[in-house]
Coordinates of C-alpha atoms in Angstrom, one line a residue:
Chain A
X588 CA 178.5 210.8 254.8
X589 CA 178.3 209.2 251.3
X590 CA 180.9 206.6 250.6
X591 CA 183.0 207.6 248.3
X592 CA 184.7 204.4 245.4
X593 CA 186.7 204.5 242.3
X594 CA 184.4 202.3 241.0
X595 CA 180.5 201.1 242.0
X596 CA 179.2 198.0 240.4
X597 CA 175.5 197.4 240.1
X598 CA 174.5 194.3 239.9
X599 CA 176.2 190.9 241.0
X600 CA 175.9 188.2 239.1
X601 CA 178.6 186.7 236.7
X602 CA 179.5 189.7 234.6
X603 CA 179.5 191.7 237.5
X604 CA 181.3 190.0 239.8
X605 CA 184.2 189.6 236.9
X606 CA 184.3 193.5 236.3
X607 CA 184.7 193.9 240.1
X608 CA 187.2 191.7 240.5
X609 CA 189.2 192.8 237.8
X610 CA 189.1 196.2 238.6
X611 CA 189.6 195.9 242.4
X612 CA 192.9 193.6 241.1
X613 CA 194.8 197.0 240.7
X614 CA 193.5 198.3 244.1
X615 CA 191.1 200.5 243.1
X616 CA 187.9 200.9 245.5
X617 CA 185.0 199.1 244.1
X618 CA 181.7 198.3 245.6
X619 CA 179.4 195.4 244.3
X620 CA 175.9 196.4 244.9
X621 CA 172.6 193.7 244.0
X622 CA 169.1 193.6 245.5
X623 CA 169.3 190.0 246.4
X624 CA 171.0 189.2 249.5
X625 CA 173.4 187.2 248.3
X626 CA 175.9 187.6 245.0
X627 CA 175.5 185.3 242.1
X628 CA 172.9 186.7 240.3
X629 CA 169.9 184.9 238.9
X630 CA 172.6 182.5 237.0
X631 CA 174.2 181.2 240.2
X632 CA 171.2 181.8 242.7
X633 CA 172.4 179.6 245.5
X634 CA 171.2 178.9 249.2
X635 CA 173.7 180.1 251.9
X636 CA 175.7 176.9 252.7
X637 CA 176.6 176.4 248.6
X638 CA 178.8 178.6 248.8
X639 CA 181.5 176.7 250.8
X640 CA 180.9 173.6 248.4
X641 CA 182.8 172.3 245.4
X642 CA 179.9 170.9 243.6
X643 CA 176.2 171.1 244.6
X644 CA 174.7 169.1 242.2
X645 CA 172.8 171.7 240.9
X646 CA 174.7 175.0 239.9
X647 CA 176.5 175.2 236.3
X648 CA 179.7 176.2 236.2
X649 CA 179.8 176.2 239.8
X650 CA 184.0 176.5 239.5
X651 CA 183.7 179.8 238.0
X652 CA 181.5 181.4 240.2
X653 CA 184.0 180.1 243.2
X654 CA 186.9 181.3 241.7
X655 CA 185.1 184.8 241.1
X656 CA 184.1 184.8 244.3
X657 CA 187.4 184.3 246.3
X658 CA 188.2 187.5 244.0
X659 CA 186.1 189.8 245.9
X660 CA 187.6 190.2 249.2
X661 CA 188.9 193.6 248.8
X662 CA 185.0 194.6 247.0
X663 CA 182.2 195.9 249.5
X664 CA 179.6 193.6 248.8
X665 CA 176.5 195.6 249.3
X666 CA 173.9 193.0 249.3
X667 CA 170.4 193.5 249.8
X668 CA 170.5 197.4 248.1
X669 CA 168.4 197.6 245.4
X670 CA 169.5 201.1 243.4
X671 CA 166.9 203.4 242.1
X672 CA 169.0 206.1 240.5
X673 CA 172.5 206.5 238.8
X674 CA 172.6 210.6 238.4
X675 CA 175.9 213.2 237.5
X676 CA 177.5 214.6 240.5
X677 CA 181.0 216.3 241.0
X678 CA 182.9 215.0 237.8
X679 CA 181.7 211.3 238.0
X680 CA 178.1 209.6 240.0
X681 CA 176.1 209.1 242.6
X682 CA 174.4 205.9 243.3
X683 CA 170.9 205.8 245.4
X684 CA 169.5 202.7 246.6
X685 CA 167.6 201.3 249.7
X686 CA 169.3 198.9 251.9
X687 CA 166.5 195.8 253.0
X688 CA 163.2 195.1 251.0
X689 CA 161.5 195.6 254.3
X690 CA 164.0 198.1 256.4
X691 CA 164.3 200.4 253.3
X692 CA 167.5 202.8 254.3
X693 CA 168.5 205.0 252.3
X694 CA 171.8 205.1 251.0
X695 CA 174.0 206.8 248.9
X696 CA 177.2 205.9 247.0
X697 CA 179.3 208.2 245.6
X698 CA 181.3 207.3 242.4
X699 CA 184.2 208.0 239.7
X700 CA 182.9 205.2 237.5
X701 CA 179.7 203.2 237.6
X702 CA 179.5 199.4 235.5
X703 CA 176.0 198.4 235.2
X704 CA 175.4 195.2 234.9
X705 CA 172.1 194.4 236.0
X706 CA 170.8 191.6 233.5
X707 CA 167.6 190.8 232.2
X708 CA 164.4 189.7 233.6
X709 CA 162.3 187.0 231.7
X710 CA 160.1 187.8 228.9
X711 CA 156.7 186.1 228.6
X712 CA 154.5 186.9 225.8
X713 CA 150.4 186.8 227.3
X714 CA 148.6 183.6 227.0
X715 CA 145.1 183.1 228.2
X716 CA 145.8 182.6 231.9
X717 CA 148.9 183.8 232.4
X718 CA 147.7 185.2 235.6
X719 CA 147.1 182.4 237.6
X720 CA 148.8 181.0 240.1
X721 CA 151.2 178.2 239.8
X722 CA 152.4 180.1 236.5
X723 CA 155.7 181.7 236.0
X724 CA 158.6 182.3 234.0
X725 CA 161.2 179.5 233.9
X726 CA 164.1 181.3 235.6
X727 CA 162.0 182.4 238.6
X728 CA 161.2 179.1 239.3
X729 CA 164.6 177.9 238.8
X730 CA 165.8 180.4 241.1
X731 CA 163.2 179.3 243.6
X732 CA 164.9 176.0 243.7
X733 CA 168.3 176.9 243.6
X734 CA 168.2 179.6 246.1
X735 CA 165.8 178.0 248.5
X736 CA 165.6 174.6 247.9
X737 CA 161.9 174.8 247.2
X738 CA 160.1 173.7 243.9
X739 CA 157.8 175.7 242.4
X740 CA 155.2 172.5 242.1
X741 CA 155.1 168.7 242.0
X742 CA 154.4 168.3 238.3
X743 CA 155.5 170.9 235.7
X744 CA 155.7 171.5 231.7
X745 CA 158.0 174.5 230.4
X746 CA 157.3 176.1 227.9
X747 CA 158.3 179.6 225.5
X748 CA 161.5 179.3 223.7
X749 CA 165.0 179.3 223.8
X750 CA 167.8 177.2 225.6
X751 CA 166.8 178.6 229.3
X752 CA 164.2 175.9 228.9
X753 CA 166.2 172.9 229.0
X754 CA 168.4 174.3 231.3
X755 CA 165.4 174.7 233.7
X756 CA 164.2 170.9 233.0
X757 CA 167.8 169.9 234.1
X758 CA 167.3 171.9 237.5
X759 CA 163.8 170.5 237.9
X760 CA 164.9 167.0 237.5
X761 CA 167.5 167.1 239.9
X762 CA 164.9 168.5 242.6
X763 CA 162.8 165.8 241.6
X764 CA 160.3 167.3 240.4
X765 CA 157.9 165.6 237.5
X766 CA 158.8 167.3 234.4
X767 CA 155.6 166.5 232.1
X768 CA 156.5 167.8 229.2
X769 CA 159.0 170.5 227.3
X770 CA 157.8 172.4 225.0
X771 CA 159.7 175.4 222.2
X772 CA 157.9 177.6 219.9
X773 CA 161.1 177.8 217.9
X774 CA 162.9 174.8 216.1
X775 CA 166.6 173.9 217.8
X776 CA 167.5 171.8 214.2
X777 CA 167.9 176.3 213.3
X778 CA 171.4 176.1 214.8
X779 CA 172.6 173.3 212.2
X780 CA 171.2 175.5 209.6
X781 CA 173.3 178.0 210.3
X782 CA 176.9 177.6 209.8
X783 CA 178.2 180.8 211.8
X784 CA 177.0 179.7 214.9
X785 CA 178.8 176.2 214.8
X786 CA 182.7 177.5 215.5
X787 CA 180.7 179.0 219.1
X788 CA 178.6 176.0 220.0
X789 CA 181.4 173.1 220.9
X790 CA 180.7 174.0 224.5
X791 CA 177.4 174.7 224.4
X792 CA 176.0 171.9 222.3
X793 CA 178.0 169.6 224.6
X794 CA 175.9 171.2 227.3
X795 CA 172.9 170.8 225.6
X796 CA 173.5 167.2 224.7
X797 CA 173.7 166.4 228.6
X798 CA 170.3 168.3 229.2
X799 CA 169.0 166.2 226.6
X800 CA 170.2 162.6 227.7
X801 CA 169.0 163.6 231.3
X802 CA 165.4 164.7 229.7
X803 CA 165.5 161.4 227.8
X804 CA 166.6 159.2 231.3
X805 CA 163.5 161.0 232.9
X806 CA 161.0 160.0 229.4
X807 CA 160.1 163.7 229.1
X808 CA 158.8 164.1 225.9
X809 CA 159.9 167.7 223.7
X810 CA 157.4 169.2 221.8
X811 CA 159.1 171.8 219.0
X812 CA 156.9 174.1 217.3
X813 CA 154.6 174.3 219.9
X814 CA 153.4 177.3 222.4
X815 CA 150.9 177.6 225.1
X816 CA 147.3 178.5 224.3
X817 CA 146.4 178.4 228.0
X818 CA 146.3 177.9 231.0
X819 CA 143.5 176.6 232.7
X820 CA 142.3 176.4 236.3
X821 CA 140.5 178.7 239.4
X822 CA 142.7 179.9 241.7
X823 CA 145.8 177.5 240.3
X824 CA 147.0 176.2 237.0
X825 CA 145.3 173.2 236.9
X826 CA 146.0 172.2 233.2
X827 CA 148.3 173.4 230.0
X828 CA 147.0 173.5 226.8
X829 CA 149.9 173.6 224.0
X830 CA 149.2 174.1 220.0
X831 CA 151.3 173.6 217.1
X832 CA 151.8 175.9 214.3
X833 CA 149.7 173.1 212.2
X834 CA 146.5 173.6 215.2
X835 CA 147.3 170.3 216.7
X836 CA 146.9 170.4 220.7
X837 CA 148.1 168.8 223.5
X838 CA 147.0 168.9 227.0
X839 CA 148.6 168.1 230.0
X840 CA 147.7 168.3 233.6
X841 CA 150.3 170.4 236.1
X842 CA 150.5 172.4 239.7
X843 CA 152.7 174.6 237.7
X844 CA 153.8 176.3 234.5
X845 CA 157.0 177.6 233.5
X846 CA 157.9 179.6 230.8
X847 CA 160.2 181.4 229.2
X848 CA 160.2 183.8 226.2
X849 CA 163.6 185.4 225.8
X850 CA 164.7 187.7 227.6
X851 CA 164.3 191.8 228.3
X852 CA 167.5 193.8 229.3
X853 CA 166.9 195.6 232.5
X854 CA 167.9 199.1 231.1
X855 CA 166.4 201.7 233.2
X856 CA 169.7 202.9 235.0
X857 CA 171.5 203.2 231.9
X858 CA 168.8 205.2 230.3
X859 CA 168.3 207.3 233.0
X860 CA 171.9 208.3 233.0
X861 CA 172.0 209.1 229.2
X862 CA 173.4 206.5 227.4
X863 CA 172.6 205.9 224.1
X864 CA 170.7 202.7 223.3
X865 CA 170.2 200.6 219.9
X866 CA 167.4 197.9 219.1
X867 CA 169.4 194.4 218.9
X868 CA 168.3 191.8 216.3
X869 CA 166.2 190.0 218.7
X870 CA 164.1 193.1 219.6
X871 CA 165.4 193.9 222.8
X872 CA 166.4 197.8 223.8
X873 CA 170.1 197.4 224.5
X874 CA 172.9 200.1 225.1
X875 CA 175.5 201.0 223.3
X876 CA 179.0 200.0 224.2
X877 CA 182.5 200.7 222.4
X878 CA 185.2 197.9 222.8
X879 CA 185.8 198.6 226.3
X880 CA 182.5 198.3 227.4
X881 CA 182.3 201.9 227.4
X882 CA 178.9 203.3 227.5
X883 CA 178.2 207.1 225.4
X884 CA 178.3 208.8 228.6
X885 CA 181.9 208.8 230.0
X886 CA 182.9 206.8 233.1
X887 CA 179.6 204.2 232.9
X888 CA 180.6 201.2 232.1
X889 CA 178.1 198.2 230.7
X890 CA 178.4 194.9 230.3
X891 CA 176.4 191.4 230.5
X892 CA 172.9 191.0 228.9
X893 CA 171.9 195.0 229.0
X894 CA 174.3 195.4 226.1
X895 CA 172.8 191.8 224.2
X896 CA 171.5 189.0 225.5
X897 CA 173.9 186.7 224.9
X898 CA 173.9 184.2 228.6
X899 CA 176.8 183.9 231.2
X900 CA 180.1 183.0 229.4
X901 CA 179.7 186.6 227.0
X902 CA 178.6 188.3 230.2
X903 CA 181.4 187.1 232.2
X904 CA 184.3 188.4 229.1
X905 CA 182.6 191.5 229.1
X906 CA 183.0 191.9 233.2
X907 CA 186.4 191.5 232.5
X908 CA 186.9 193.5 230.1
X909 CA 185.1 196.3 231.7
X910 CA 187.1 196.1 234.8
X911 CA 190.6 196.5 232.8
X912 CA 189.3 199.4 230.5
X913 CA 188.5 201.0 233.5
X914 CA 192.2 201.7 234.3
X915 CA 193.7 202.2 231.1
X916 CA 194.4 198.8 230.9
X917 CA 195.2 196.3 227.6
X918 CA 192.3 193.8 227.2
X919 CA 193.7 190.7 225.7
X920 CA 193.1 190.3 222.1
X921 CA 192.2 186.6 222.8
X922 CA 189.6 187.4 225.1
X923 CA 188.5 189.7 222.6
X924 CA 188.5 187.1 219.9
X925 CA 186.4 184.6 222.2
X926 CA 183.9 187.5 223.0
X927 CA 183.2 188.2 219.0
X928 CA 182.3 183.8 218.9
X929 CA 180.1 184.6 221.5
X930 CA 178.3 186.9 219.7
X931 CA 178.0 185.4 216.8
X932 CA 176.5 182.7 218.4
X933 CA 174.1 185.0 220.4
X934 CA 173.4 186.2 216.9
X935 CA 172.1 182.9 215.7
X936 CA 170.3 182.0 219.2
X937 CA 167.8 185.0 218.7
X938 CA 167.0 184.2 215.2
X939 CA 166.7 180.4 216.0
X940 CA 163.9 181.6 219.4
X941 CA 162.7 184.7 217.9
X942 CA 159.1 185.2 218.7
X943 CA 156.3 186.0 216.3
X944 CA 155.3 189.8 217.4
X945 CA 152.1 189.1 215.6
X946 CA 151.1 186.1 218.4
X947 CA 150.1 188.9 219.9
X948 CA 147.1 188.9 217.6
X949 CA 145.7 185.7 219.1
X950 CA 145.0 187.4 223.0
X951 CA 141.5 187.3 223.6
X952 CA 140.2 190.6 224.1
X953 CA 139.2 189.6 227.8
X954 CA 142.5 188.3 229.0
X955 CA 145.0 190.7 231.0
X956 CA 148.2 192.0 229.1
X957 CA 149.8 195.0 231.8
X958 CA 149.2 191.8 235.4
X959 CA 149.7 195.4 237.2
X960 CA 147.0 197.5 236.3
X961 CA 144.8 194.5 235.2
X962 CA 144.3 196.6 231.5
X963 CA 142.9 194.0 228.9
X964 CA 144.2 193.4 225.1
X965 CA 140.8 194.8 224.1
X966 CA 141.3 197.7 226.0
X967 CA 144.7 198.5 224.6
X968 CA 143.2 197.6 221.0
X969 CA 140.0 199.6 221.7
X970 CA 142.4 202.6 222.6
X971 CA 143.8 202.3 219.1
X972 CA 140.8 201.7 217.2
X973 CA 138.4 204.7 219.1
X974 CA 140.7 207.3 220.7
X975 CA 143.4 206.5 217.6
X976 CA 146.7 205.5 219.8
X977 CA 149.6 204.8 217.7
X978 CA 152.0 204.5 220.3
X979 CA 152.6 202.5 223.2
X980 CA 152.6 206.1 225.4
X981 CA 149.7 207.4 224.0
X982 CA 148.0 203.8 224.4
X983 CA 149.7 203.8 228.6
X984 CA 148.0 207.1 228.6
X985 CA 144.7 206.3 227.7
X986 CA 144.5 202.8 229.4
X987 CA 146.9 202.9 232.2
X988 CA 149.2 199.7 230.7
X989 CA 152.4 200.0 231.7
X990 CA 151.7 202.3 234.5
X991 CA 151.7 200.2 237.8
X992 CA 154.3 199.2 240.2
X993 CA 156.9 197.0 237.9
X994 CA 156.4 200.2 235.0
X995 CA 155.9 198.5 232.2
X996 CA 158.9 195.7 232.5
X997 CA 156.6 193.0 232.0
X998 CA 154.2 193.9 229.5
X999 CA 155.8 196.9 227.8
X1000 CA 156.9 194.7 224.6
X1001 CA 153.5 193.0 224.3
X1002 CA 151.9 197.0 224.4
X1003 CA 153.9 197.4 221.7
X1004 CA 153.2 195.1 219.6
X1005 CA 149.7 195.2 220.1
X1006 CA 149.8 198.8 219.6
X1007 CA 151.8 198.0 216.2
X1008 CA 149.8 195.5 215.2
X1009 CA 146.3 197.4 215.9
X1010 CA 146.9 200.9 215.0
X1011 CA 148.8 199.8 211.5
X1012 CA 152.0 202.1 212.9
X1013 CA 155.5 200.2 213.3
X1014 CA 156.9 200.1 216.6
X1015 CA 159.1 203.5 216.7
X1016 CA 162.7 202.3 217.4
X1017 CA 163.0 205.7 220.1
X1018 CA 159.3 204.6 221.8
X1019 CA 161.2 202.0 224.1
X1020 CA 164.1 204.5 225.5
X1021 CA 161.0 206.8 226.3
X1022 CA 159.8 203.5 228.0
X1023 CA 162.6 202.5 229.9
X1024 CA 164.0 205.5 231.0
X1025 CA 161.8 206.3 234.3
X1026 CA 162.7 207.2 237.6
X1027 CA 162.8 205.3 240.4
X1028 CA 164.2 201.9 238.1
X1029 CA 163.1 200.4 241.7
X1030 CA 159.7 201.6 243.9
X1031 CA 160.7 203.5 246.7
X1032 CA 159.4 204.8 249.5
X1033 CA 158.7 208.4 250.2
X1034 CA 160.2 208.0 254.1
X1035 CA 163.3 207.3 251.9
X1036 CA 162.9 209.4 249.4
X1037 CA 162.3 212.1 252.7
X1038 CA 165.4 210.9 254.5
X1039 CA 167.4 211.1 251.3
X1040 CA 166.2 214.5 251.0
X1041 CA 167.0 215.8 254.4
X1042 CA 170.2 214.3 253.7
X1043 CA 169.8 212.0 256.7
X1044 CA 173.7 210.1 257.9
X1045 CA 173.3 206.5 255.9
X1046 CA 176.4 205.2 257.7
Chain B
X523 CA 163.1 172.2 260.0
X524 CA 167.9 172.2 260.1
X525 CA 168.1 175.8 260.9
X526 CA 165.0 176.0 263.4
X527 CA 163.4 179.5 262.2
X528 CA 160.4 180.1 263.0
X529 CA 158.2 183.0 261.4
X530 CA 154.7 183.8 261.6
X531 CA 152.5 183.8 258.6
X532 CA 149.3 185.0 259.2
X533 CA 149.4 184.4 262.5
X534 CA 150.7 180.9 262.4
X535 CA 154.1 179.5 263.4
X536 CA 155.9 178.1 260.4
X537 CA 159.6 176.6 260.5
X538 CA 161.8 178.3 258.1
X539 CA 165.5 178.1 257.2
X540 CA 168.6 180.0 257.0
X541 CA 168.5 181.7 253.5
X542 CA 164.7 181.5 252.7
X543 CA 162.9 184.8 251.2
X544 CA 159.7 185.0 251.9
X545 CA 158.2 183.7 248.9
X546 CA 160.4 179.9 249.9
X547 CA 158.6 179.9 253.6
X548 CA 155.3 180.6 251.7
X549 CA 155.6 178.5 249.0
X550 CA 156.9 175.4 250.9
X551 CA 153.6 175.5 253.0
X552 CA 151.1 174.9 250.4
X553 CA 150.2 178.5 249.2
X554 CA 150.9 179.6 245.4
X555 CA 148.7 182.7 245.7
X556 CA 149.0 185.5 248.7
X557 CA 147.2 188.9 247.1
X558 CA 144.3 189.6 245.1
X559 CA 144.4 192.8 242.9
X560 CA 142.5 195.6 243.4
X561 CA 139.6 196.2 240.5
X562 CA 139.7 191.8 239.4
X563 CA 139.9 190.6 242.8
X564 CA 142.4 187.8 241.2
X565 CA 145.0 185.5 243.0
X566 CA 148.5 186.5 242.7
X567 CA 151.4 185.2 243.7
X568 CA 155.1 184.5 242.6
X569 CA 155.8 185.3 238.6
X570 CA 158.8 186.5 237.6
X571 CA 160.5 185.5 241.3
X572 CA 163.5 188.2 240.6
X573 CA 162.0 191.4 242.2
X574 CA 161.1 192.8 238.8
X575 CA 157.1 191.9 238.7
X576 CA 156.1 193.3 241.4
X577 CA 153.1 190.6 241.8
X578 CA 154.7 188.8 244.7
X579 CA 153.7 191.9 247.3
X580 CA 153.5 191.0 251.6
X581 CA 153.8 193.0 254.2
X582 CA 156.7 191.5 256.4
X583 CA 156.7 192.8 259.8
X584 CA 154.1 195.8 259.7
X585 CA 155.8 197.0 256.5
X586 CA 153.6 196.7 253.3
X587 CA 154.5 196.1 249.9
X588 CA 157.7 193.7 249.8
X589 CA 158.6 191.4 247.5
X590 CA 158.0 187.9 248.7
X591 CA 160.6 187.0 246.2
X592 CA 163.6 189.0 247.7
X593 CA 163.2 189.4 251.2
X594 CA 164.7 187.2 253.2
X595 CA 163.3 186.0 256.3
X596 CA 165.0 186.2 260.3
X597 CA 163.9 184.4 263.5
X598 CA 160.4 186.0 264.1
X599 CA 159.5 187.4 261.4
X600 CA 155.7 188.3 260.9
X601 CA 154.2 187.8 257.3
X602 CA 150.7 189.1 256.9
X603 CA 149.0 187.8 253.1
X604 CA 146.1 189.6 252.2
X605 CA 144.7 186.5 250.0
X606 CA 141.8 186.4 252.6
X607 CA 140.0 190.0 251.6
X608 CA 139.8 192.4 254.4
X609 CA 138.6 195.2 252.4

């Protein structure tokens, strides 16, 4: 038989973790349910025996994610279930995942109210060899090292934009791993030009400033106003090429390449489910929440990064805030005060690391934009130009981008630009809902699908 | 290796440790690149390292199709990379 919970939280990292701890305070039944095998999320990635530890060296804000933790004794942690559909059933939800990446069991959760707070995955805007191995975005390799203890290679630059990148530096450095070079499309002297973000960056500046001082221990030079032309090598990143906006280069040699363009809320459960969604003002699909984290369909909840990218501290507020609304609770109007700082400081990070769309301009016709179904920017632009696409589903359509196994998470923005940018037509505000909202949000099998089906005991 | 795990990767014993995914074990011995796509024939490896990409793909224990990035390894387990082309 299904399990039955007052509440099911998808997705364990910090915003997450603070909406199930808050709303299993009151004794409701809550389940915490992520795809990786342990809790933390891709913020507090962390190998098994850190979690007994005061410090690590490595993890920020390491007390938090203790203190949330030792909150979650009454939650069933459901680790290691990656969910593939949030659907209507009986008055409230039902939850289907698979339990193990390779064991694949079906399971089903039944639900009165659903918080989905499942994050973002990087975004990385195509570059001539983006391909190759030894290339990846900043957080995964982060992650590698946090998680595992393993760095991604001996001798790295990172690259993209925003403040993910010194972060990642920091991380590198303490693996000891040579940190060549970092580099940011954007300019970080933005934030002193604009005022509203100040009152919100005491903390984070202070941050920053020890980033920086450890950068400047190690003698790795930062390069602003750059991005990365290529990457160059056989089977391997071998070497990075990095322009200015002025066409000045600089080359440096590297096992492997980080990089980091923003962010890309993972919103296919929400859409799925109906919610309504807005664009945010760095370009991102996003849903729509009311003051209580309360999305347009009633009983699912969001909070975190699908609802703005705005990094842990928002995501964490918003947890909490979910997890009170959730019983009819007050939410502290100082929380709610500290929560507006943070997003007006989200506000001015996305216009301080917006990207360019029209970089998009510069792909080679040759080089691969969907990595799944290995489609080419002169495909996508020939499908605009011959067969007259105009939008990114008539252009998935015609050249298969965005139709392979990760659906269009990792080049669905670039197809839209390029599709904008080639066919003369703006990108349609409703084209990235039609995106997004496809079922599974995870592969699955059909054995599970077929178990699931025959309604097979999951317990 | 501390926690003494030992998997096989393409036939070979590796040591491994409590915690590791696959893509760890694989990584830590030298390899950045365990696939090659179907119509380029190109290398592929780990990219986005969250389960999101889909590029990381193994087949742990006869099971095709997982995530080197999230699936953690146990005492024995078999990892077959197809980055040497059987067809």
């Amino acid at each position: 038989m299904a399990e039955r919970y007052d509440v099911v939280v998808i997705g364990a990292g910090p915003s997450g973790m603070a909406a199930a701890a808050e709303a299993s305070a009151t004794g409701l039944r809550v389940a915490l349910v992520d795809q990786q095998a342990r809790v933390g999320g891709a913020y507090w990635r962390h190998e098994p025996a850190h979690a007994a530890l005061d410090d690590t060296g490595m993890h920020h804000d390491w007390a938090t994610f203790r203190r949330l933790l030792a909150r979650l004794d009454a939650v069933d942690q459901l680790a290691s279930h990656a969910v593939w559909s949030v659907d209507h059933a009986d008055g409230g939800f039902v939850v289907r995942a698979t339990h193990g990446e390779v064991a694949r069991t079906p399971v089903r959760l039944d639900a009165n109210h659903v918080v989905v707070a499942t994050g973002a995955h990087e975004r990385v805007v195509p570059f001539r060899g983006w391909t190759l191995p030894g290339v990846m975005t900043a957080g995964g390799g982060q992650g590698l090292v946090k998680g595992t203890g393993v760095a991604p290679g001996r001798r790295v630059v990172l690259a993209g934009t925003g403040p993910l990148l010194l972060v990642v530096a920091d991380t590198m450095l303490r693996a000891g791993v040579d940190v060549v070079a970092v580099t940011e499309r954007g300019h970080p002297l933005g934030y002193g030009l604009r005022p509203s973000s100040w009152s919100g960056a005491a903390s984070r500046s202070r941050e920053a400033a020890t980033y920086v001082r450890n950068l400047a221990a190690h003698r790795v030079p930062f390069h602003a106003g750059y991005r990365v032309m290529a990457a160059e090598g056989t089977d391997h990143v071998e070497r990075v090429v990095l322009e200015s906006r002025r066409g000045r280069r600089r080359e440096y040699d590297v096992d492997a390449l980080l990089v980091s363009d923003g962010f890309t809320p993972q919103l296919e459960l929400l859409v799925q489910a109906g919610a309504g969604t807005r664009t945010d003002d760095d370009g991102s699909l996003v849903v729509t929440v009311d003051v209580g984290q309360r999305t347009s369909v009633p009983g699912l909840l969001a909070t975190g990064e699908v609802t703005g990218v705005g990094g842990a501290s928002s995501a964490i507020l918003e947890g909490y805030v979910a997890g009170r609304s959730i019983t009819g609770r007050d939410v502290d109007p100082a929380l709610l005060d500290r929560l507006a700082v943070h997003r007006r400081f989200a506000r001015v990070m996305h216009a301080v690391h917006a990207v360019d769309p029209s970089t998009v301009a510069e792909l080679p016709d040759d080089e691969i934009v969907c990595r799944c179904e290995e489609v080419t920017a002169g495909r996508i632009r020939a499908a605009c130009r011959d067969l007259g696409a105009d939008d990114p589903r008539a252009a998935k359509l015609m050249t298969r981008a965005g139709m392979g196994l990760c659906q269009g998470r990792t080049c669905g923005r670039t197809v839209a630009d390029l599709v904008a940018l080639t066919s003369g037509r703006p990108v349609d505000p409703d084209d990235a809902p039609r995106w997004a909202g496809r079922l599974p949000a995870t592969p699955v099998t059909l054995a599970a699908l077929a178990q699931e089906a025959a309604g097979v005991d999951q317990t | 290796m501390r926690d003494g795990l030992v998997v096989r990767v393409d036939g070979v014993e590796v040591a491994a440790r409590e915690g590791d995914t696959v893509a760890a074990v694989l990584v830590r011995a030298g390899m950045s690149s365990w696939r090659r796509t179907r119509h380029g024939d190109g290398p592929r490896g780990l990219f986005c390292g969250m389960g999101a990409c889909q590029d990381c793909l193994v087949t742990v224990d006869g099971v095709p199709g997982v995530r080197a990035c999230l699936a953690p390894v146990g005492d024995g387990s078999v990892i077959e990379t197809s980055e040497v082309r059987g067809g």
